[in-house]
Short mmCIF file of C-alpha atoms in Angstrom, two decimals:
data_model
loop_
_atom_site.label_atom_id
_atom_site.label_comp_id
_atom_site.label_asym_id
_atom_site.label_seq_id
_atom_site.Cartn_x
_atom_site.Cartn_y
_atom_site.Cartn_z
CA MET A 1 15.63 47.93 10.21
CA ALA A 2 15.98 45.52 7.29
CA SER A 3 13.78 46.17 4.26
CA GLU A 4 11.39 43.54 2.90
CA PHE A 5 13.84 42.65 0.14
CA ASP A 6 16.79 42.47 2.53
CA LEU A 7 14.73 40.12 4.68
CA ILE A 8 13.98 37.84 1.75
CA ARG A 9 17.55 37.96 0.43
CA HIS A 10 19.09 37.22 3.82
CA HIS A 11 16.74 34.54 5.16
CA PHE A 12 14.92 32.95 2.23
CA SER A 13 17.34 32.82 -0.69
CA ARG A 14 19.12 29.48 -0.81
CA PRO A 15 20.17 27.26 -3.72
CA THR A 16 17.47 25.16 -5.39
CA ARG A 17 17.73 21.67 -6.89
CA HIS A 18 15.06 21.22 -9.54
CA THR A 19 13.99 24.76 -10.43
CA ASP A 20 14.91 26.78 -13.51
CA LEU A 21 14.30 30.17 -11.88
CA ALA A 22 13.46 30.64 -8.21
CA GLY A 23 13.10 33.88 -6.22
CA GLY A 24 14.12 37.30 -7.50
CA ASP A 25 11.83 37.67 -10.50
CA ASP A 26 8.10 38.17 -10.95
CA ALA A 27 7.43 34.45 -11.05
CA ALA A 28 9.27 31.17 -10.63
CA LEU A 29 9.97 28.83 -13.54
CA TRP A 30 10.23 25.06 -13.48
CA GLN A 31 9.79 22.20 -15.91
CA PRO A 32 7.47 19.36 -14.84
CA THR A 33 8.69 15.84 -15.51
CA PRO A 34 7.17 14.49 -18.76
CA GLY A 35 4.30 12.08 -18.15
CA HIS A 36 3.47 13.60 -14.76
CA GLN A 37 0.62 15.67 -13.38
CA LEU A 38 1.21 18.67 -11.13
CA ALA A 39 -0.43 18.62 -7.71
CA VAL A 40 -0.92 21.88 -5.82
CA SER A 41 -2.06 22.50 -2.24
CA THR A 42 -2.18 25.45 0.17
CA ASP A 43 -2.24 25.60 3.98
CA MET A 44 -2.25 28.54 6.36
CA LEU A 45 -1.05 28.67 9.97
CA VAL A 46 -2.29 31.63 12.02
CA GLU A 47 -0.91 32.67 15.39
CA GLY A 48 -3.45 32.11 18.15
CA ARG A 49 -5.42 29.71 15.98
CA HIS A 50 -2.87 27.11 14.92
CA PHE A 51 0.08 27.86 17.18
CA PHE A 52 0.87 29.68 20.41
CA ALA A 53 2.41 33.15 20.33
CA ASP A 54 5.51 31.81 22.08
CA ALA A 55 5.96 28.84 19.73
CA ASP A 56 9.58 28.00 18.98
CA PRO A 57 10.29 29.56 15.56
CA THR A 58 12.51 26.68 14.40
CA ASP A 59 9.75 24.17 15.13
CA LEU A 60 7.25 26.51 13.48
CA GLY A 61 9.39 26.73 10.35
CA TRP A 62 9.48 22.93 10.13
CA LYS A 63 5.78 22.49 10.81
CA SER A 64 4.61 25.17 8.38
CA LEU A 65 6.16 23.25 5.49
CA ALA A 66 5.58 19.75 6.88
CA VAL A 67 1.80 20.11 7.01
CA ASN A 68 1.85 21.02 3.32
CA VAL A 69 4.16 18.15 2.41
CA SER A 70 1.67 15.90 4.21
CA ASP A 71 -1.13 16.99 1.86
CA LEU A 72 0.90 15.72 -1.08
CA ALA A 73 1.88 12.52 0.75
CA ALA A 74 -1.84 11.88 1.17
CA MET A 75 -2.18 11.63 -2.61
CA GLY A 76 1.01 9.70 -3.33
CA VAL A 77 2.68 12.82 -4.74
CA THR A 78 6.39 13.67 -4.69
CA PRO A 79 6.87 17.20 -3.24
CA ARG A 80 9.01 19.55 -5.36
CA TRP A 81 8.33 23.30 -5.01
CA ALA A 82 6.93 25.64 -2.36
CA LEU A 83 6.01 29.32 -2.11
CA LEU A 84 5.90 31.09 1.25
CA ALA A 85 3.70 34.08 2.09
CA LEU A 86 4.83 35.34 5.49
CA ALA A 87 3.25 38.06 7.64
CA VAL A 88 5.17 39.02 10.79
CA PRO A 89 4.66 41.88 13.26
CA ASP A 90 8.27 43.01 12.87
CA ALA A 91 11.50 42.06 11.12
CA ASP A 92 12.99 40.24 14.14
CA ALA A 93 16.24 38.90 12.69
CA ASP A 94 16.67 36.17 15.32
CA TRP A 95 13.09 34.91 14.93
CA LEU A 96 13.34 34.93 11.14
CA ALA A 97 16.68 33.14 11.12
CA ALA A 98 15.35 30.40 13.40
CA PHE A 99 12.13 30.08 11.36
CA ALA A 100 14.14 29.84 8.13
CA ASP A 101 16.40 27.16 9.63
CA GLY A 102 13.40 25.01 10.54
CA PHE A 103 11.73 25.59 7.19
CA TYR A 104 14.84 24.68 5.21
CA ALA A 105 15.52 21.63 7.39
CA CYS A 106 12.11 20.28 6.36
CA ALA A 107 12.69 21.32 2.74
CA GLU A 108 15.99 19.44 2.71
CA ALA A 109 14.46 16.35 4.31
CA PHE A 110 11.71 16.11 1.68
CA GLY A 111 13.42 17.51 -1.42
CA VAL A 112 11.48 20.77 -1.68
CA ASP A 113 12.72 23.97 -3.35
CA LEU A 114 11.50 27.30 -1.96
CA VAL A 115 10.90 29.21 -5.18
CA GLY A 116 9.26 32.46 -4.08
CA GLY A 117 6.51 34.08 -2.08
CA ASP A 118 5.81 37.34 -0.30
CA THR A 119 6.39 39.08 3.04
CA THR A 120 4.54 41.85 4.86
CA ARG A 121 4.10 43.36 8.29
CA GLY A 122 1.00 42.14 10.11
CA PRO A 123 -0.32 39.58 12.60
CA ARG A 124 1.84 36.45 12.35
CA ASN A 125 0.46 34.34 9.50
CA LEU A 126 2.26 31.62 7.55
CA SER A 127 0.73 30.62 4.22
CA ILE A 128 2.44 28.05 2.02
CA THR A 129 1.55 26.78 -1.42
CA ILE A 130 3.23 23.52 -2.32
CA CYS A 131 3.52 21.80 -5.70
CA GLY A 132 4.52 18.26 -6.53
CA GLU A 133 4.48 15.64 -9.26
CA VAL A 134 2.78 12.30 -9.71
CA PRO A 135 2.71 10.00 -12.74
CA THR A 136 -0.39 10.78 -14.75
CA GLY A 137 -3.37 8.91 -13.35
CA ALA A 138 -1.48 7.55 -10.31
CA ALA A 139 -2.63 10.04 -7.64
CA ILE A 140 -4.53 8.45 -4.75
CA ARG A 141 -7.79 10.34 -4.36
CA ARG A 142 -10.52 10.29 -1.73
CA ASP A 143 -13.19 8.87 -4.00
CA GLY A 144 -11.81 5.40 -4.81
CA ALA A 145 -12.81 3.44 -1.70
CA ARG A 146 -15.17 0.48 -2.08
CA VAL A 147 -17.43 -1.46 0.28
CA GLY A 148 -15.39 -4.29 1.83
CA ASP A 149 -12.07 -2.46 1.73
CA ASP A 150 -9.90 -2.45 4.83
CA LEU A 151 -9.43 0.86 6.65
CA TRP A 152 -5.89 1.68 7.80
CA VAL A 153 -4.10 4.47 9.66
CA SER A 154 -0.38 5.05 10.08
CA GLY A 155 1.59 5.92 13.20
CA HIS A 156 0.04 7.02 16.49
CA PRO A 157 -2.84 9.44 15.90
CA GLY A 158 -3.68 11.29 19.10
CA ARG A 159 -0.19 12.13 20.32
CA ALA A 160 -0.38 15.72 19.08
CA ALA A 161 -3.71 16.24 20.83
CA LEU A 162 -2.29 14.96 24.12
CA ALA A 163 0.62 17.39 23.74
CA LEU A 164 -1.77 20.28 23.09
CA TRP A 165 -3.84 19.40 26.15
CA HIS A 166 -0.65 19.09 28.17
CA LEU A 167 0.51 22.58 27.18
CA ARG A 168 -2.86 24.33 27.21
CA ASP A 169 -4.80 22.46 29.90
CA ARG A 170 -1.95 21.06 32.04
CA LEU A 171 -2.90 17.46 31.26
CA PRO A 172 -0.24 15.35 33.01
CA LEU A 173 1.78 13.13 30.67
CA ALA A 174 4.08 10.30 31.68
CA ALA A 175 7.71 11.38 31.40
CA ASP A 176 8.65 8.52 29.07
CA HIS A 177 5.90 9.52 26.59
CA ARG A 178 5.95 13.31 26.87
CA ASP A 179 8.73 13.96 24.35
CA ALA A 180 7.09 11.78 21.68
CA CYS A 181 3.80 13.62 22.12
CA LEU A 182 5.44 17.05 21.96
CA ALA A 183 7.42 16.03 18.88
CA ALA A 184 4.20 14.94 17.17
CA LEU A 185 2.72 18.38 17.78
CA HIS A 186 5.75 20.54 17.00
CA ARG A 187 7.63 18.45 14.41
CA PRO A 188 5.09 16.35 12.48
CA GLN A 189 6.62 13.85 10.09
CA PRO A 190 4.91 13.76 6.68
CA ARG A 191 4.45 10.15 5.58
CA THR A 192 5.78 10.75 2.09
CA ALA A 193 7.54 7.38 1.72
CA LEU A 194 4.38 5.54 2.73
CA GLY A 195 2.20 7.65 0.45
CA LEU A 196 4.40 6.97 -2.56
CA ALA A 197 4.57 3.24 -1.77
CA LEU A 198 0.76 3.04 -1.57
CA ARG A 199 0.29 3.99 -5.23
CA GLY A 200 -1.53 1.08 -6.81
CA ARG A 201 -2.33 -0.39 -3.38
CA ALA A 202 -4.55 2.11 -1.55
CA SER A 203 -7.99 2.75 -3.01
CA ALA A 204 -8.49 6.11 -1.26
CA MET A 205 -6.43 8.21 1.13
CA LEU A 206 -6.13 11.50 3.03
CA ASP A 207 -4.06 12.81 5.92
CA VAL A 208 -5.33 13.24 9.46
CA SER A 209 -5.18 16.96 10.19
CA ASP A 210 -8.56 17.70 11.78
CA GLY A 211 -9.16 14.41 13.64
CA LEU A 212 -9.46 10.82 12.46
CA LEU A 213 -13.26 10.72 12.48
CA GLY A 214 -13.67 14.15 10.95
CA ASP A 215 -11.26 13.42 8.13
CA LEU A 216 -12.64 9.90 7.65
CA GLY A 217 -15.99 11.56 7.00
CA HIS A 218 -14.54 13.31 3.96
CA LEU A 219 -13.37 9.98 2.54
CA LEU A 220 -16.73 8.33 3.22
CA ASP A 221 -18.61 11.17 1.53
CA ALA A 222 -16.31 11.23 -1.51
CA SER A 223 -16.50 7.45 -1.96
CA ALA A 224 -20.16 7.04 -0.93
CA VAL A 225 -19.43 4.33 1.65
CA GLY A 226 -19.82 3.79 5.38
CA ALA A 227 -17.28 2.45 7.88
CA GLN A 228 -17.13 0.20 10.89
CA ILE A 229 -14.16 0.87 13.20
CA ASP A 230 -13.00 -1.96 15.44
CA ALA A 231 -12.33 -0.53 18.91
CA SER A 232 -9.85 -3.30 19.72
CA ARG A 233 -7.70 -2.34 16.73
CA LEU A 234 -7.34 1.38 17.49
CA PRO A 235 -3.71 2.33 18.23
CA ASP A 236 -4.49 3.92 21.60
CA ALA A 237 -2.37 1.79 23.96
CA ALA A 238 0.54 4.24 23.89
CA LEU A 239 -1.89 7.12 24.42
CA ILE A 240 -3.36 5.44 27.50
CA ALA A 241 0.16 4.87 28.81
CA ALA A 242 0.95 8.54 28.19
CA CYS A 243 -2.05 10.10 29.95
CA GLY A 244 -3.38 7.29 32.14
CA ASP A 245 -6.95 7.95 31.03
CA ALA A 246 -8.50 5.49 28.57
CA GLU A 247 -11.44 7.76 27.72
CA ARG A 248 -9.20 10.77 27.07
CA ALA A 249 -6.85 8.60 25.01
CA ARG A 250 -9.74 7.35 22.86
CA GLN A 251 -10.90 10.94 22.34
CA ALA A 252 -7.39 11.99 21.28
CA CYS A 253 -7.07 9.06 18.88
CA LEU A 254 -10.43 9.55 17.19
CA ALA A 255 -10.92 13.31 17.25
CA GLY A 256 -7.68 15.00 18.31
CA GLY A 257 -6.25 16.14 14.99
CA ASP A 258 -2.92 17.76 14.04
CA ASP A 259 -1.34 14.31 13.54
CA TYR A 260 -0.65 14.29 9.79
CA GLU A 261 -0.78 10.52 9.68
CA LEU A 262 -2.23 8.80 6.62
CA LEU A 263 -5.73 7.34 6.74
CA PHE A 264 -6.42 5.06 3.80
CA SER A 265 -8.51 2.22 2.45
CA ALA A 266 -7.26 -0.78 0.49
CA PRO A 267 -8.66 -4.03 -0.90
CA LEU A 268 -8.31 -7.14 1.26
CA ALA A 269 -5.89 -8.55 -1.31
CA GLN A 270 -3.39 -5.84 -0.29
CA ARG A 271 -3.51 -6.66 3.43
CA ASP A 272 -0.26 -8.63 3.69
CA ALA A 273 1.61 -6.29 1.34
CA ILE A 274 0.62 -3.23 3.38
CA ALA A 275 1.64 -4.85 6.65
CA ALA A 276 5.00 -5.72 5.08
CA LEU A 277 5.32 -2.18 3.79
CA GLY A 278 4.91 -0.81 7.28
CA ARG A 279 7.65 -3.10 8.54
CA SER A 280 10.00 -2.11 5.74
CA LEU A 281 9.49 1.58 6.54
CA ALA A 282 9.72 1.02 10.30
CA LEU A 283 6.35 2.76 10.52
CA PRO A 284 3.39 1.17 12.29
CA VAL A 285 0.33 0.76 10.09
CA HIS A 286 -2.89 -0.26 11.80
CA ARG A 287 -5.87 -1.97 10.18
CA ILE A 288 -8.66 -0.36 12.19
CA GLY A 289 -11.83 -1.29 10.38
CA THR A 290 -13.83 -2.07 7.28
CA LEU A 291 -15.75 0.00 4.77
CA THR A 292 -19.44 -0.76 4.67
CA ALA A 293 -22.56 0.18 2.75
CA PRO A 294 -23.33 3.91 3.03
CA ALA A 295 -26.64 3.23 4.80
CA GLU A 296 -24.72 1.72 7.72
CA GLY A 297 -23.04 5.06 8.44
CA LEU A 298 -20.02 5.29 10.74
CA THR A 299 -19.96 2.91 13.70
CA LEU A 300 -17.62 1.65 16.41
CA ARG A 301 -17.61 -2.10 17.08
CA ALA A 302 -16.93 -2.97 20.72
CA ALA A 303 -15.24 -6.13 21.96
CA ASP A 304 -18.64 -7.70 22.69
CA GLY A 305 -19.71 -7.20 19.09
CA THR A 306 -22.12 -4.32 19.67
CA ASN A 307 -22.05 -1.36 17.31
CA THR A 308 -22.38 2.28 18.32
CA ALA A 309 -22.98 5.13 15.90
CA LEU A 310 -20.14 7.64 15.84
CA ALA A 311 -20.31 11.36 15.22
CA ARG A 312 -17.82 12.69 12.69
CA ALA A 313 -16.04 14.73 15.35
CA GLY A 314 -13.13 16.86 14.19
CA PHE A 315 -11.70 20.37 14.19
CA ASP A 316 -13.53 23.05 12.23
CA HIS A 317 -11.87 26.45 11.80
CA PHE A 318 -15.16 28.36 12.04
CA THR A 319 -16.96 26.46 14.80
CA ALA A 320 -14.14 25.33 17.11
#
C-alpha cells in the first residue's frame, strides 16, 4: 500500500504557475501582487452530508475546488492558491487518480495552484482553503447594499436541488432538462468572470450555496435592509419545465441551495450595464427584486400586487 507521502507525490504534485514554493516543505511560499489584498476562504465537504458515498470521484474533485472558487467569485476576487486536506478510508489509487483529475481540471480552468495540504486515513472528508487577490478596497462585501438597489441573481438557481431530489427522492425530471440539472449539482460553475466584472457595479454580493432566501438573509442582515422579490421575475420557468410542478420548482429556486450562483445588489444606474454584462458573458442575469427599508422585512410580490412575508429558508448544517 502506498504511503501518505507516495500518495501526495503521485496524485497531488503538479507544476504551479504563480507560486514560489509549493508542496514538499513545511509551508508554501508566494508573493502577493503589490497593491492587492489577500482573500482567504475555507469549505468542507463531508461524505453523507454533502455528497453520496458513491459520488463520482472526478466530479467530486471538481466540485470540492469549485465551491471554494465560488466564495472568491462572490467577492470579486481572482483565485490563485489552494490547500487540500483530504481524509479517505483507504489509499484507493483509482479513486484518488480520478479525484485528482477532477480537482486539477477545475484548478486549470480557474488558474489555481495547489500549493500543499494534508492527507490522513478516516471517514471521507474534503477540506479546502483557497486564497486569492483583489485590488485593495475593491472587494465586494455583503454590507454595501442600500435601500432602492436592484436585487439580481445569475444563472438558474434551483437546478441542483431538482437533481438532488431526482437522485434521492426519485423526482421525475424531463429528459431534455435532466443533464443540465445533474451538471449543476455535480459540476457547479463558479461565476468568477461575472464576479470580477461586477467590481464597482455591485453594491453587495454573495454566492448561493444554502438557498437563495437563506443566503439573501445574510446580505440583508449585513446591510441592514429588507427586500421585495417579484414572483414574476424569478427564473423558474426552466425548473417548471424540468419537473412539471410549479410549486416544487418555486421551492427549488428559492430554498434549494448548492447552486453557487451569484446573488447581488446594484444601484438602478447600473441596470443596463449589468444586463449587457450578462449578454457579453453568455450568462443569464435576472433582476428579481428591490431592496427596501429593514422594517419591511423579506416579502414576495405576486402578480396581483399583493405581498407575502417570506421565511429565510435555507440549508443549515446543524438543523437540516
